[in-house]
Coordinates of C-alpha atoms and ligand atoms in Angstrom, one line a residue:
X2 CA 97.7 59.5 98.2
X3 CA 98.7 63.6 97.2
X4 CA 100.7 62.0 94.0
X5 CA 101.6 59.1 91.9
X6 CA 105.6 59.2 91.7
X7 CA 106.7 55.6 92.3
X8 CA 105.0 52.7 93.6
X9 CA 107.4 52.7 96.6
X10 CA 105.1 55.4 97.9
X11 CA 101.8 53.6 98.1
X12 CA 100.5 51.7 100.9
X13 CA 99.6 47.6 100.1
X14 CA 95.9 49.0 101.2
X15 CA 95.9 52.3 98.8
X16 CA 96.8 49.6 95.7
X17 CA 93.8 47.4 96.9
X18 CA 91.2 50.9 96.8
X19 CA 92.4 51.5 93.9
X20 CA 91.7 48.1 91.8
X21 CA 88.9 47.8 94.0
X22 CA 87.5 51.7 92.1
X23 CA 88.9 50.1 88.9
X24 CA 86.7 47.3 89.2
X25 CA 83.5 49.3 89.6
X26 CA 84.7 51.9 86.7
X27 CA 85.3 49.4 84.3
X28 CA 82.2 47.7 85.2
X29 CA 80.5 51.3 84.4
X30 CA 82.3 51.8 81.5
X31 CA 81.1 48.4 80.3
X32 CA 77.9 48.5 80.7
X33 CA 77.3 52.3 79.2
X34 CA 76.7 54.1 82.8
X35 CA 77.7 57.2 83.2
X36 CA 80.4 58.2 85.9
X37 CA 81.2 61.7 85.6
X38 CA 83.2 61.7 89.2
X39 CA 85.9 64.4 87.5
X40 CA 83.2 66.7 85.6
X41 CA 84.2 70.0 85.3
X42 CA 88.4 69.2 86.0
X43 CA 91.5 69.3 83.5
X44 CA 94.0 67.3 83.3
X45 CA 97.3 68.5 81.4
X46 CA 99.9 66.0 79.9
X47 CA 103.5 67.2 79.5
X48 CA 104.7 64.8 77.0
X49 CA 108.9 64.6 76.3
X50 CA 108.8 61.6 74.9
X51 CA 106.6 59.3 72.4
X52 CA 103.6 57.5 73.8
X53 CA 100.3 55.9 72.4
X54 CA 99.1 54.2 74.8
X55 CA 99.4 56.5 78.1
X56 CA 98.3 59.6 75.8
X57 CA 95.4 57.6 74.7
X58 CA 94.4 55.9 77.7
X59 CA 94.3 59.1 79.9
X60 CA 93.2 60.8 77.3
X61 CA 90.1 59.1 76.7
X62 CA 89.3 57.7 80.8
X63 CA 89.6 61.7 81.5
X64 CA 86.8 62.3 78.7
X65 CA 84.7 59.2 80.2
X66 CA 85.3 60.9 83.8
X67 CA 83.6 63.9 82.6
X68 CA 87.0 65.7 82.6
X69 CA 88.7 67.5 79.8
X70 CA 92.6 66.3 79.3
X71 CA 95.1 69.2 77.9
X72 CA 98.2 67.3 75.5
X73 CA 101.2 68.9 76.3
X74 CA 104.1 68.7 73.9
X75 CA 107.3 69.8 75.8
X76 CA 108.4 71.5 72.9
X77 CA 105.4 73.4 72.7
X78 CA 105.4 74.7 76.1
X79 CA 107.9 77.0 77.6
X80 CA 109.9 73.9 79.4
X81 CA 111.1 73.3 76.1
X82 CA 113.2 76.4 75.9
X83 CA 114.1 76.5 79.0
X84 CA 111.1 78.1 81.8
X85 CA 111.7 76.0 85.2
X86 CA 110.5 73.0 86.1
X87 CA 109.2 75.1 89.3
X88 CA 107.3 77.8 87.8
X89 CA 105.9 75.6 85.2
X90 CA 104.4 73.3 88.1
X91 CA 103.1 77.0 90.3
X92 CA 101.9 78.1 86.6
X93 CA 99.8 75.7 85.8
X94 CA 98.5 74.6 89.2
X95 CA 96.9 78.1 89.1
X96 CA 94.7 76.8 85.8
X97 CA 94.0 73.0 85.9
X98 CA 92.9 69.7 88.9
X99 CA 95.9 67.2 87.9
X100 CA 99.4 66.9 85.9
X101 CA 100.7 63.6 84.5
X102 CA 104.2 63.9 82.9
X103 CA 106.2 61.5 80.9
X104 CA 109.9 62.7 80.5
X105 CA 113.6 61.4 80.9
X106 CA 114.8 62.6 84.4
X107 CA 112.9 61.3 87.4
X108 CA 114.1 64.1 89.9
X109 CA 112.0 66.2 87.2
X110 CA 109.0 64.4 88.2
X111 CA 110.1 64.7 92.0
X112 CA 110.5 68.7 92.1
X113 CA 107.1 68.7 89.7
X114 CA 105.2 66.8 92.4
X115 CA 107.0 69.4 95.0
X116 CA 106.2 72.3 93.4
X117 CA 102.8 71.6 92.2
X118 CA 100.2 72.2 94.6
X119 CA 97.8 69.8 92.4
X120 CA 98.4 66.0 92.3
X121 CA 101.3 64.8 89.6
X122 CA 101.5 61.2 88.3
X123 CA 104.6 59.8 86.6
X124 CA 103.7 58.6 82.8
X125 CA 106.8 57.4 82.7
X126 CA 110.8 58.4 83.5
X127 CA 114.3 56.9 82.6
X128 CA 113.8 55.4 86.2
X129 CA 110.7 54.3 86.4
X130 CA 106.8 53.6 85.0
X131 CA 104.2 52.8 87.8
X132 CA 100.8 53.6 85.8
X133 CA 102.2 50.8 83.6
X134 CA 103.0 48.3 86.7
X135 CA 99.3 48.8 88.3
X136 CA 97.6 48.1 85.2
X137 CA 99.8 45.2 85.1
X138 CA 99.2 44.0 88.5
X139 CA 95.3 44.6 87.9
X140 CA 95.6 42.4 84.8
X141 CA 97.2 39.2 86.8
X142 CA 94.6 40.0 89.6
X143 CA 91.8 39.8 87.0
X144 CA 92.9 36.5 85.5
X145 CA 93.5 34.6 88.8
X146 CA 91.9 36.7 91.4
X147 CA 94.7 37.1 93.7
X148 CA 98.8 38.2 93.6
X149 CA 99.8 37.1 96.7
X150 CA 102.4 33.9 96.5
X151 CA 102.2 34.5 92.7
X152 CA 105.4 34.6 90.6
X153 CA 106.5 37.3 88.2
X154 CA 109.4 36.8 85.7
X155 CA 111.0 39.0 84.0
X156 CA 113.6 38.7 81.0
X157 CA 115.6 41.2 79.6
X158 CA 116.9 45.1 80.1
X159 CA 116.4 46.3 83.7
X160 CA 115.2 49.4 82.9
X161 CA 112.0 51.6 83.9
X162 CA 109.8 48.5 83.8
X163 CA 111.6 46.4 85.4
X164 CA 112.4 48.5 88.3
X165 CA 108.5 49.4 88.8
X166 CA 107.7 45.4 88.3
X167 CA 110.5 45.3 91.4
X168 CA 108.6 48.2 93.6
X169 CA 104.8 46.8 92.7
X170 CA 105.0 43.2 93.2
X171 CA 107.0 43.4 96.5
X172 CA 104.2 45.5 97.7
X173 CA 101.6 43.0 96.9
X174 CA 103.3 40.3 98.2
X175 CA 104.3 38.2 94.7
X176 CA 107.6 36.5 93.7
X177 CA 109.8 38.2 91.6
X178 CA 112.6 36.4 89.4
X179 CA 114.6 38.9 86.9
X180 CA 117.0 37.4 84.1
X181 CA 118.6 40.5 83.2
X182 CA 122.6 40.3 82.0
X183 CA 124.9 42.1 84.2
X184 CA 125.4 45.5 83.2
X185 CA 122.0 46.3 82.8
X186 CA 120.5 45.3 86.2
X187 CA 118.1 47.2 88.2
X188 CA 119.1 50.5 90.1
X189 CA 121.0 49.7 93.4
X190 CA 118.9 51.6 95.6
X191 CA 115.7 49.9 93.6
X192 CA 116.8 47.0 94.8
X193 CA 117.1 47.9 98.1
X194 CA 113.9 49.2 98.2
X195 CA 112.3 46.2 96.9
X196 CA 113.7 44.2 99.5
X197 CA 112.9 46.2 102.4
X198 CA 109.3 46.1 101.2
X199 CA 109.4 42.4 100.4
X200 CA 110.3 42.1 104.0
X201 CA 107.4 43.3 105.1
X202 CA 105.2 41.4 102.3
X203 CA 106.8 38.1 102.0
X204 CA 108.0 38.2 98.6
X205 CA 111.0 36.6 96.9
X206 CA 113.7 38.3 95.1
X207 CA 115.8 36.9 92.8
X208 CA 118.3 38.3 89.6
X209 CA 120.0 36.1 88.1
X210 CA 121.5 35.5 84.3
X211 CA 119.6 32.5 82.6
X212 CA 116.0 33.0 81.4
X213 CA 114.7 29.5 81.5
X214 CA 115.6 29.3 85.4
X215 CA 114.1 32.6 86.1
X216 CA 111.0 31.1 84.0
X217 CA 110.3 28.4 86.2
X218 CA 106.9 28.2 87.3
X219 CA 105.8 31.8 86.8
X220 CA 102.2 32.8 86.9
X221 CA 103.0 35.5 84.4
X222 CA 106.3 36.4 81.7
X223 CA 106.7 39.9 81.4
X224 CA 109.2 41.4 79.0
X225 CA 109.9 44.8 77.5
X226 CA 112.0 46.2 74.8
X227 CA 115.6 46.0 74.5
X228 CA 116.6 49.3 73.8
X229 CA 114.1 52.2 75.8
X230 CA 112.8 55.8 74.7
X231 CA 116.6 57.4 74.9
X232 CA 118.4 54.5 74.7
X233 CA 118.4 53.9 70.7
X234 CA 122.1 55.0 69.7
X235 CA 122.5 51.8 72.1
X236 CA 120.4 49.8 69.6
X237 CA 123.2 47.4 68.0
X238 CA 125.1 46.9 71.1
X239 CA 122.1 46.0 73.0
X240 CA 121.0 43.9 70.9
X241 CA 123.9 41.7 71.4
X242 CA 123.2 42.0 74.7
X243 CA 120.5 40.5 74.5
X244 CA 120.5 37.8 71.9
X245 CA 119.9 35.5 74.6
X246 CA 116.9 37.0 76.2
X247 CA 114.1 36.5 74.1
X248 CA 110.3 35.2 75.6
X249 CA 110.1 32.3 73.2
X250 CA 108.0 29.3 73.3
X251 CA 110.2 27.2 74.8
X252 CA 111.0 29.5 77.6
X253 CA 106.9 29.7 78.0
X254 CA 107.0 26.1 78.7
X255 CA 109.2 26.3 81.5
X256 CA 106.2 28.7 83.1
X257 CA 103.0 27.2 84.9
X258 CA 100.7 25.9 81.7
X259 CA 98.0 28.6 83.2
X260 CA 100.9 31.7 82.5
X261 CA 100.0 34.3 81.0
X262 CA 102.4 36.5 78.7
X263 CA 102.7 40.7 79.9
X264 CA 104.3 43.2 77.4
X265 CA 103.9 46.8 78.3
X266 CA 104.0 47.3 74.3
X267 CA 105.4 49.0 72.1
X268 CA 106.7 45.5 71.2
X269 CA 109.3 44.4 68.6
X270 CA 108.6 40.9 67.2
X271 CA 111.9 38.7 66.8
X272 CA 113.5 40.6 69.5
X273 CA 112.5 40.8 73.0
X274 CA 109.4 38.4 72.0
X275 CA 108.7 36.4 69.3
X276 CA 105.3 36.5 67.2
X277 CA 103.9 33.2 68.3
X278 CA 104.1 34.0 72.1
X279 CA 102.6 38.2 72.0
X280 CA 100.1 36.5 69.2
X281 CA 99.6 33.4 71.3
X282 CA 96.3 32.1 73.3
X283 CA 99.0 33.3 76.6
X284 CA 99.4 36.6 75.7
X285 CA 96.7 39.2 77.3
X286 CA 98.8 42.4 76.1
X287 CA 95.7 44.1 74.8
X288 CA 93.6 43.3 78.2
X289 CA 96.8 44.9 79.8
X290 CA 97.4 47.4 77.5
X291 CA 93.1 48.3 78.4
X292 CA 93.3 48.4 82.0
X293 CA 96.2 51.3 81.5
X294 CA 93.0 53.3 81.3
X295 CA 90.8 51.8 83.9
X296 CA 93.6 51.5 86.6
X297 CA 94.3 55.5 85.6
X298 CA 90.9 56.4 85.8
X299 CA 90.3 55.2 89.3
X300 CA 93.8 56.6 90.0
X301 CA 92.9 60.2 88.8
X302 CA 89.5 59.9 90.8
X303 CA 91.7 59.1 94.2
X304 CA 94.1 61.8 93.9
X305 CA 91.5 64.4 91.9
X306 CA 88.0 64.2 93.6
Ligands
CP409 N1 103.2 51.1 77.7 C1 103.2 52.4 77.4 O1 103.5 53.3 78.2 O2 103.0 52.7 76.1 P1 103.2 54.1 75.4 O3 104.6 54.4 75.3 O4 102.5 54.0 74.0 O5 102.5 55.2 76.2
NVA410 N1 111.0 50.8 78.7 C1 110.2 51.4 77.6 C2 108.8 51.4 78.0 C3 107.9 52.1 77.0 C4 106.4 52.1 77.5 C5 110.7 52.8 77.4 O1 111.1 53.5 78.4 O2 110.9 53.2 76.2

């Protein structure tokens, strides 16, 4: 593994190394030990858009690793008015041991990774989110020990969330059911990828319109927000959209009882969700929202060591 750019590029054995580190980091972590295995290296984050929880989470596992972590404002750096993409990446590959990078275009993220002769790892682009999909596949692993055979669901926008749930879980071998309205369905060649790698796996694909079908019998309910980082002069119309696609109780029941509720947070109660499923006994959206920073931890030691 050189980078972390979508899921699509990892190998079913490279995910299980990875959760397999996780484990023994956030054993570590736990327990007080010490695991310096990045003393010494820098990590810098280009941030275009908003985030507290990827900031955060690498901010802090980089600390714990013994690291230092550099927060990168594009509008502080040069990329803001303009320097290349290019000689940003060849600029600071001369100074610091990793770049993550959370901004709108993913063929940004692709010529980083190209240019950069350090690792890159997508925080998060218009297209996609993978840190956020490990840590979520870790979290279902850690409740019921396995994915294989398991089944996601998804409900709502199929955005950068949903098109990582697509890539990961066909990798690992779970079922995948989307309710997502036409219009805003996943990426065609997403898709496509999906399906060639649930060949391989043995997952299920399916995208259809009603919620309480795609519901039926899923281990775990994932949604997200209706209107994305970017997507907010879309607010009202969206939310028409989808009136229809909120993770309510009564779609929970239609879910094994043992389900357990996913939000990649920031979440919106009353729209996507209501209160009394994210604030339910279901809902482990702060265990999920934790292993952001364990998953990336073992992640940074794998590409960075
Ligand atoms: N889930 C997630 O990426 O959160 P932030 O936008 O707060 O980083
Ligand atoms: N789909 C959301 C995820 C935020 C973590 C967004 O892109 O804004």
């Amino acid at each position: 593994m050189e980078n972390l750019v979508t899921l699509a590029d990892l190998e079913l054995e490279d995910i299980e190394e990875l959760f397999d580190l996780t484990d023994k980091l956030k054993q570590k972590h736990q327990q007080g030990t010490e695991h310096k295995l990045l003393a010494g290296q820098t990590l810098g984050m280009i941030f275009q858009k908003s985030s507290t929880r990827t900031r955060v989470s690498f901010e802090a596992g980089m600390f714990q690793l013994g690291g230092h972590a550099l927060f990168l404002s594009a509008n502080d750096i040069q990329l803001g008015r303009g320097e290349t993409i290019s000689d940003t990446a060849k600029t600071l590959s001369r100074y610091i041991d990793g770049i993550m990078i959370r901004t709108y275009e993913h063929s940004d993220v692709e010529e980083l990774a190209r240019e950069a002769t350090v690792p890159v790892i997508n925080g998060l682009t218009d297209l996609l989110h993978p840190c956020q999909v490990l840590a979520d596949l870790y979290t279902v692993q850690e409740v019921r020990g396995e994915l294989q055979g398991l089944k996601m669901t998804y409900i709502g926008d199929g955005n950068n969330v949903a098109n990582s749930l697509l890539l990961g879980t066909t990798k690992v071998g779970m079922n995948i059911s989307l309710a997502i309205p036409e219009g805003y369905r996943p990426e065609k060649e997403i898709l496509a990828t999906a399906e060639k790698q649930a060949a391989k796996s043995g997952s299920q694909i399916e995208i259809i319109d009603d919620p309480l079908q795609a519901a039926q019998g899923a281990d775990a309910v994932y949604t997200d927000v209706w209107a994305s980082m970017g997507d907010e002069d879309e607010a009202a119309e969206r939310k028409q959209a989808f009136k229809d696609y909120q993770v309510d109780q009564e779609l929970m029941a239609e879910a094994n009882e043992e389900a357990i509720f996913l939000h990649c947070l920031p979440a919106y109660r009353g729209q996507e969700v209501t209160a009394e499923v994210i604030d339910g006994e279901q809902s482990k959206v702060f265990d999920e929202a934790e292993n952001r920073m364990h998953v990336q931890k073992a992640l940074m030691v794998e590409l960075m060591k």
